[in-house]
PDB file of C-alpha atoms in Angstrom:
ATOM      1  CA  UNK A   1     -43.852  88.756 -10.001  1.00  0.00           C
ATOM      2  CA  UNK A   2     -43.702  85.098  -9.281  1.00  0.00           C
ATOM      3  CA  UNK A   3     -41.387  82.775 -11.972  1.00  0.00           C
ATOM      4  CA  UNK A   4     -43.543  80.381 -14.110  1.00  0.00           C
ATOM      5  CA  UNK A   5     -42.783  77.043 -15.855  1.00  0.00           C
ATOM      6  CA  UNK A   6     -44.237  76.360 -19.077  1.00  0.00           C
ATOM      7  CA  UNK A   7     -44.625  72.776 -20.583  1.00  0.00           C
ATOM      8  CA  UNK A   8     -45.529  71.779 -24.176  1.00  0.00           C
ATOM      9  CA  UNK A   9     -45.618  68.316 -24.935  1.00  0.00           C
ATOM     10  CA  UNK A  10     -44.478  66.612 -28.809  1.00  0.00           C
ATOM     11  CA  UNK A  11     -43.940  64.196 -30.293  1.00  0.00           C
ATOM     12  CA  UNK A  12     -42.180  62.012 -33.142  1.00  0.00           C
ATOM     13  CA  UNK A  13     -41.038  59.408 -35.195  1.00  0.00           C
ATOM     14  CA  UNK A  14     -37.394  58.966 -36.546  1.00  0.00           C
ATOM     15  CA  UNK A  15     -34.772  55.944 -36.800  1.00  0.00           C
ATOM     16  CA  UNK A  16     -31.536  55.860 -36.227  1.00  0.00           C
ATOM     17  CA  UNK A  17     -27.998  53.453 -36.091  1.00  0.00           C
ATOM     18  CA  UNK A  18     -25.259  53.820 -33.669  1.00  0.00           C
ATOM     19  CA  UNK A  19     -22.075  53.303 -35.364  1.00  0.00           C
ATOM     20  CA  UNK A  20     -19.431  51.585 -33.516  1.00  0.00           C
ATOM     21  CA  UNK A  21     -22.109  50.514 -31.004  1.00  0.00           C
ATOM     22  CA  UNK A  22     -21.829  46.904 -29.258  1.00  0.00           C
ATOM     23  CA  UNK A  23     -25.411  46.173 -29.137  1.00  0.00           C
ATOM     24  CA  UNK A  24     -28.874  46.081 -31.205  1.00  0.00           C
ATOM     25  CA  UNK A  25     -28.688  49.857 -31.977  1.00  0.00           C
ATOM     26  CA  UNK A  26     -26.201  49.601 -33.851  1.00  0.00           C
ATOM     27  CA  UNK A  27     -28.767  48.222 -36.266  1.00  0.00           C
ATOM     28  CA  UNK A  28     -31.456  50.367 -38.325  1.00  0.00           C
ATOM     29  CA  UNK A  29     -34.281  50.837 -36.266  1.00  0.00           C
ATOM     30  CA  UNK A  30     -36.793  53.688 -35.105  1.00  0.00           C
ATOM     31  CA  UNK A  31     -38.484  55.282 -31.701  1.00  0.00           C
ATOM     32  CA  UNK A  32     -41.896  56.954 -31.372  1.00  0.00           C
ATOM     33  CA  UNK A  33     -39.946  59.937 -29.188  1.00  0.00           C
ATOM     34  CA  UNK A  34     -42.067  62.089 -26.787  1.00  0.00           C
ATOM     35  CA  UNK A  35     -40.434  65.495 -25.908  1.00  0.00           C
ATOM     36  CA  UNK A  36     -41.965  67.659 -23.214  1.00  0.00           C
ATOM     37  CA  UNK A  37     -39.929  70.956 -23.436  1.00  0.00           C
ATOM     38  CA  UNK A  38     -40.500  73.284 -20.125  1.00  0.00           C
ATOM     39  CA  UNK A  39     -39.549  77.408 -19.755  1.00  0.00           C
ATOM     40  CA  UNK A  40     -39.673  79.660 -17.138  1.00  0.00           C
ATOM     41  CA  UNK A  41     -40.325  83.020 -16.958  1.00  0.00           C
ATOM     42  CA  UNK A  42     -42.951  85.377 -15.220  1.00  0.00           C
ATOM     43  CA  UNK A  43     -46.238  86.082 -17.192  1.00  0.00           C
ATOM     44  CA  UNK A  44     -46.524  89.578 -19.118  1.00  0.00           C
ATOM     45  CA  UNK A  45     -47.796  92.192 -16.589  1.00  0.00           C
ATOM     46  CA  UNK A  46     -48.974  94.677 -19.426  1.00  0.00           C
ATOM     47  CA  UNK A  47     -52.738  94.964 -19.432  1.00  0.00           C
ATOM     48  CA  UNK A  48     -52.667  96.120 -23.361  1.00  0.00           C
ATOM     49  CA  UNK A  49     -50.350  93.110 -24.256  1.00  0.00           C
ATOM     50  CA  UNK A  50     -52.540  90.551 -26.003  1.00  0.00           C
ATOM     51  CA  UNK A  51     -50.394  87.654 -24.353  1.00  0.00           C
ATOM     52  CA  UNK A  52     -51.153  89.469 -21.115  1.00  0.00           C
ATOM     53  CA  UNK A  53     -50.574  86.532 -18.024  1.00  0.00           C
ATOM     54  CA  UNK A  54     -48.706  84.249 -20.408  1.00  0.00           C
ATOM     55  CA  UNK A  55     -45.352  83.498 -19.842  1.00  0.00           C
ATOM     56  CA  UNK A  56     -45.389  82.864 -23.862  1.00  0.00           C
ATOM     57  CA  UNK A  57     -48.406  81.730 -25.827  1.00  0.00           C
ATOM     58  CA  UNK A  58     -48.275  78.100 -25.899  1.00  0.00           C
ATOM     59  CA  UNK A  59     -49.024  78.492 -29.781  1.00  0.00           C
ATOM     60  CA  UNK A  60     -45.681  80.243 -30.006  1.00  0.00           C
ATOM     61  CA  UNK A  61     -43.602  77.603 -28.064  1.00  0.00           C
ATOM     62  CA  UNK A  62     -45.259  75.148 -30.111  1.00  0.00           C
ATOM     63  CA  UNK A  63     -44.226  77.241 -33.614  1.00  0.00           C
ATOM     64  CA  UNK A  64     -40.045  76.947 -32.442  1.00  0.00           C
ATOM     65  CA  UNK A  65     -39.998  73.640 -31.545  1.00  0.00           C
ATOM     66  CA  UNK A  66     -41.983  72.109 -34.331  1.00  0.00           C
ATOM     67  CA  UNK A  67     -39.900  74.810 -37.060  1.00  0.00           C
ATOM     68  CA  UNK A  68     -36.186  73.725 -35.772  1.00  0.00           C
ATOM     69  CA  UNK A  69     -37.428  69.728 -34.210  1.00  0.00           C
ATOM     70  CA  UNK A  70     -40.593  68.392 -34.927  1.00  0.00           C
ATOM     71  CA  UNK A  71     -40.680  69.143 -38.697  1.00  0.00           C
ATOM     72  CA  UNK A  72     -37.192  68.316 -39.585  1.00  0.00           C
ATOM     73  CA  UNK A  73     -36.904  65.015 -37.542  1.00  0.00           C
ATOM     74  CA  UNK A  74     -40.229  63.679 -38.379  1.00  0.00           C
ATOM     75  CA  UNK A  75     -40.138  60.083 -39.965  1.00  0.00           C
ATOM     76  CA  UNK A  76     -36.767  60.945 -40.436  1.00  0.00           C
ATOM     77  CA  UNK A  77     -33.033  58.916 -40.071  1.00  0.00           C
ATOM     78  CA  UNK A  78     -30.456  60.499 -38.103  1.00  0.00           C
ATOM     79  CA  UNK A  79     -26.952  59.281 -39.121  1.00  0.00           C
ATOM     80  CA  UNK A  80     -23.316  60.267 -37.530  1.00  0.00           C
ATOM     81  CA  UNK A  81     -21.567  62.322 -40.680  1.00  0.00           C
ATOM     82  CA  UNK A  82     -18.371  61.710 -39.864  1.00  0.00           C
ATOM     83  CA  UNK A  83     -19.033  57.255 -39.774  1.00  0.00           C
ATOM     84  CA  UNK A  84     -19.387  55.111 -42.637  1.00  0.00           C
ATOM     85  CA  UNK A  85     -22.962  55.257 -42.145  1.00  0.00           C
ATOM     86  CA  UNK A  86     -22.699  58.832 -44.027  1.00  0.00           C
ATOM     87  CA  UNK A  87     -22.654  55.950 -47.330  1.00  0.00           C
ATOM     88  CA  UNK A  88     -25.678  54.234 -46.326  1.00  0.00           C
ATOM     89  CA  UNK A  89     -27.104  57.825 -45.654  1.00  0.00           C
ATOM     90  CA  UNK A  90     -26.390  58.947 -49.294  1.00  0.00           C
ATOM     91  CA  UNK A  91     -27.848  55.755 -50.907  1.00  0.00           C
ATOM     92  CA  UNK A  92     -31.238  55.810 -48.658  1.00  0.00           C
ATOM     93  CA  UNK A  93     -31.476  59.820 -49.632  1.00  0.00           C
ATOM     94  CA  UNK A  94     -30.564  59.154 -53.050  1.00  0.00           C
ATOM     95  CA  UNK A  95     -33.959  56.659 -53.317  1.00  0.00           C
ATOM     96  CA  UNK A  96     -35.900  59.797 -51.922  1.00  0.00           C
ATOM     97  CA  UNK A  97     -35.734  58.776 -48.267  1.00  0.00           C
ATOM     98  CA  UNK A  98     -35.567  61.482 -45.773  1.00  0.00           C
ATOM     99  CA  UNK A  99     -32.438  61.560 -43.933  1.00  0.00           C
ATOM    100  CA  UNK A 100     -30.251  63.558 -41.771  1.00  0.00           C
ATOM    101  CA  UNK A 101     -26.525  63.568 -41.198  1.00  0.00           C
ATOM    102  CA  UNK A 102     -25.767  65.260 -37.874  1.00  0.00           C
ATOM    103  CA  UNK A 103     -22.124  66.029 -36.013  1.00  0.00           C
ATOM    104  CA  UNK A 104     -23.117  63.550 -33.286  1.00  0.00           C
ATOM    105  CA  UNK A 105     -23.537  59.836 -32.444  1.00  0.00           C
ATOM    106  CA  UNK A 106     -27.384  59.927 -32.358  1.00  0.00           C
ATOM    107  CA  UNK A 107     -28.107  58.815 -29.172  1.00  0.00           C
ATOM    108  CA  UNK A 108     -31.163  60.336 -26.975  1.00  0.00           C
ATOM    109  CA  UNK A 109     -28.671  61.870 -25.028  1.00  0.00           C
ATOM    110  CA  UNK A 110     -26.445  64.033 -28.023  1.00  0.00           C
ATOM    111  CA  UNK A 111     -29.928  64.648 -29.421  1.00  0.00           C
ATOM    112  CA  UNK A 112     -31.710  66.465 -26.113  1.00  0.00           C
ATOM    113  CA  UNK A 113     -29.080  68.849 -26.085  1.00  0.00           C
ATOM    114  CA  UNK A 114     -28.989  69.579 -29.499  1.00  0.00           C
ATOM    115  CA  UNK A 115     -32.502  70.515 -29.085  1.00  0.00           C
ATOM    116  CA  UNK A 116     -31.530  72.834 -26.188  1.00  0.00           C
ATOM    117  CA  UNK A 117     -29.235  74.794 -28.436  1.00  0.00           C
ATOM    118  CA  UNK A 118     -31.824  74.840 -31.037  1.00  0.00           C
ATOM    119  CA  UNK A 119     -34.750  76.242 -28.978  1.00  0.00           C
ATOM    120  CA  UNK A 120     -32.568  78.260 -26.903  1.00  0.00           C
ATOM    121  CA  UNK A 121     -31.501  80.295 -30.108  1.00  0.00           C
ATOM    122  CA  UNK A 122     -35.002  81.067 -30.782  1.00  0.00           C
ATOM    123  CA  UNK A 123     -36.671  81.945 -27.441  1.00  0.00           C
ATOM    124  CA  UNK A 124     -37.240  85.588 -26.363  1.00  0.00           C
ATOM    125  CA  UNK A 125     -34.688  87.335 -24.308  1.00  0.00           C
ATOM    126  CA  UNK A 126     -37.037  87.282 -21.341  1.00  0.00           C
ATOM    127  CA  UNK A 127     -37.897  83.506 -21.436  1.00  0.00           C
ATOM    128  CA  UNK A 128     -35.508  80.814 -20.131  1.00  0.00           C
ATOM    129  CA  UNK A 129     -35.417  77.020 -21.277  1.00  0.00           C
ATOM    130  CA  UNK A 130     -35.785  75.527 -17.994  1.00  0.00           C
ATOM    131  CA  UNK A 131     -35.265  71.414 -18.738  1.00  0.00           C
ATOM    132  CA  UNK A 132     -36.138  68.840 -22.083  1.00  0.00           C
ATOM    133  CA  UNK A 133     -37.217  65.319 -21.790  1.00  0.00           C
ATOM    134  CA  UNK A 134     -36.280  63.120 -24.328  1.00  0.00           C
ATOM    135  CA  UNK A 135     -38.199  59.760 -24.115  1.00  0.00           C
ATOM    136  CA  UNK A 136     -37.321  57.428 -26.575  1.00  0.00           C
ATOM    137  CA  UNK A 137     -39.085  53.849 -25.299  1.00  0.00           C
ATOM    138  CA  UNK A 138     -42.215  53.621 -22.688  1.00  0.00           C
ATOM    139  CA  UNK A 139     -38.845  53.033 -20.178  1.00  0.00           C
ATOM    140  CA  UNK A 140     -35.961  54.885 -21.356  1.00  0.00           C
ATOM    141  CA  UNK A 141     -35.674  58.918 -21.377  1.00  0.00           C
ATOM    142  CA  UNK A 142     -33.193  61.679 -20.805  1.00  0.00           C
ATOM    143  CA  UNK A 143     -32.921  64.611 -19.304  1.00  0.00           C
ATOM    144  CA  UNK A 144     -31.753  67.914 -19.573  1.00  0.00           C
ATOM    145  CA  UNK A 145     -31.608  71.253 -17.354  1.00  0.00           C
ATOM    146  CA  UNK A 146     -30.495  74.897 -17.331  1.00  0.00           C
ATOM    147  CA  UNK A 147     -29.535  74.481 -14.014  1.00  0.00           C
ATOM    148  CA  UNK A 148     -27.140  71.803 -14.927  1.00  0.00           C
ATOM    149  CA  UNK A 149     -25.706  73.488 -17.813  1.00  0.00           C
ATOM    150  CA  UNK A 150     -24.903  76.742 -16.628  1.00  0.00           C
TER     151      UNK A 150
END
């Protein structure tokens, strides 16, 4: 049976600071980020499946990548742990802001493919993540693929 991509579309809101940075990001600030996450697989052939002709129920998709993305980086800020910012972290979290410390400089680019790891981790063994799209402004996105990864 033919392959099949799959595309769900999210999005978020969450600030950030580059550390070390030479430009305005390396200021507080926040992006409304759009994520379009896209699998492949070929659509259930088993005529007493209740997801018969789906690839994977939409609804499901939606449940991973909202459980390990959406939720926790929602109106979030993403800080480097290992930067001085980790101080400015543990002040805005101690006045009951919502914050995350991450292993990575948290750039669009560190963040798509932490997302990859994430939903890969939780997809079934006969679906594939194909590519992520990270947009972050109405100009600026990145990209990831399988294909480029392998």
């Amino acid at each position: 049976m033919s392959k099949i991509r799959i595309t769900k579309m999210f999005s978020f809101e969450a600030g950030h600071a580059l550390h070390g940075y030479d430009g305005k990001c390396k200021n507080l600030h926040g992006h409304s980020y759009h994520l379009e996450v896209t699998v492949i697989g070929t659509p259930i052939a088993d005529t007493n499946n209740v997801k018969h002709g789906m690839v994977i129920d939409f609804g499901d998709l939606k449940k991973i990548v909202k459980e390990d993305i959406v939720d926790v980086f929602d109106h979030s800020m993403v800080f480097n742990k290992n930067t001085p910012h980790v101080d400015m972290a543990n002040d805005l979290k101690g006045l009951g802001h919502h914050v995350l410390l991450v292993d990575y400089q948290p750039t669009t680019e560190m963040m798509i493919i932490d997302f990859a790891e994430k939903i890969k981790r939780r997809l079934p063994d006969t679906i594939q993540l194909h590519s992520l799209k990270l947009q972050e402004t109405a100009t600026s996105y990145a990209q990831w693929y399988a294909s480029d990864n392998e």
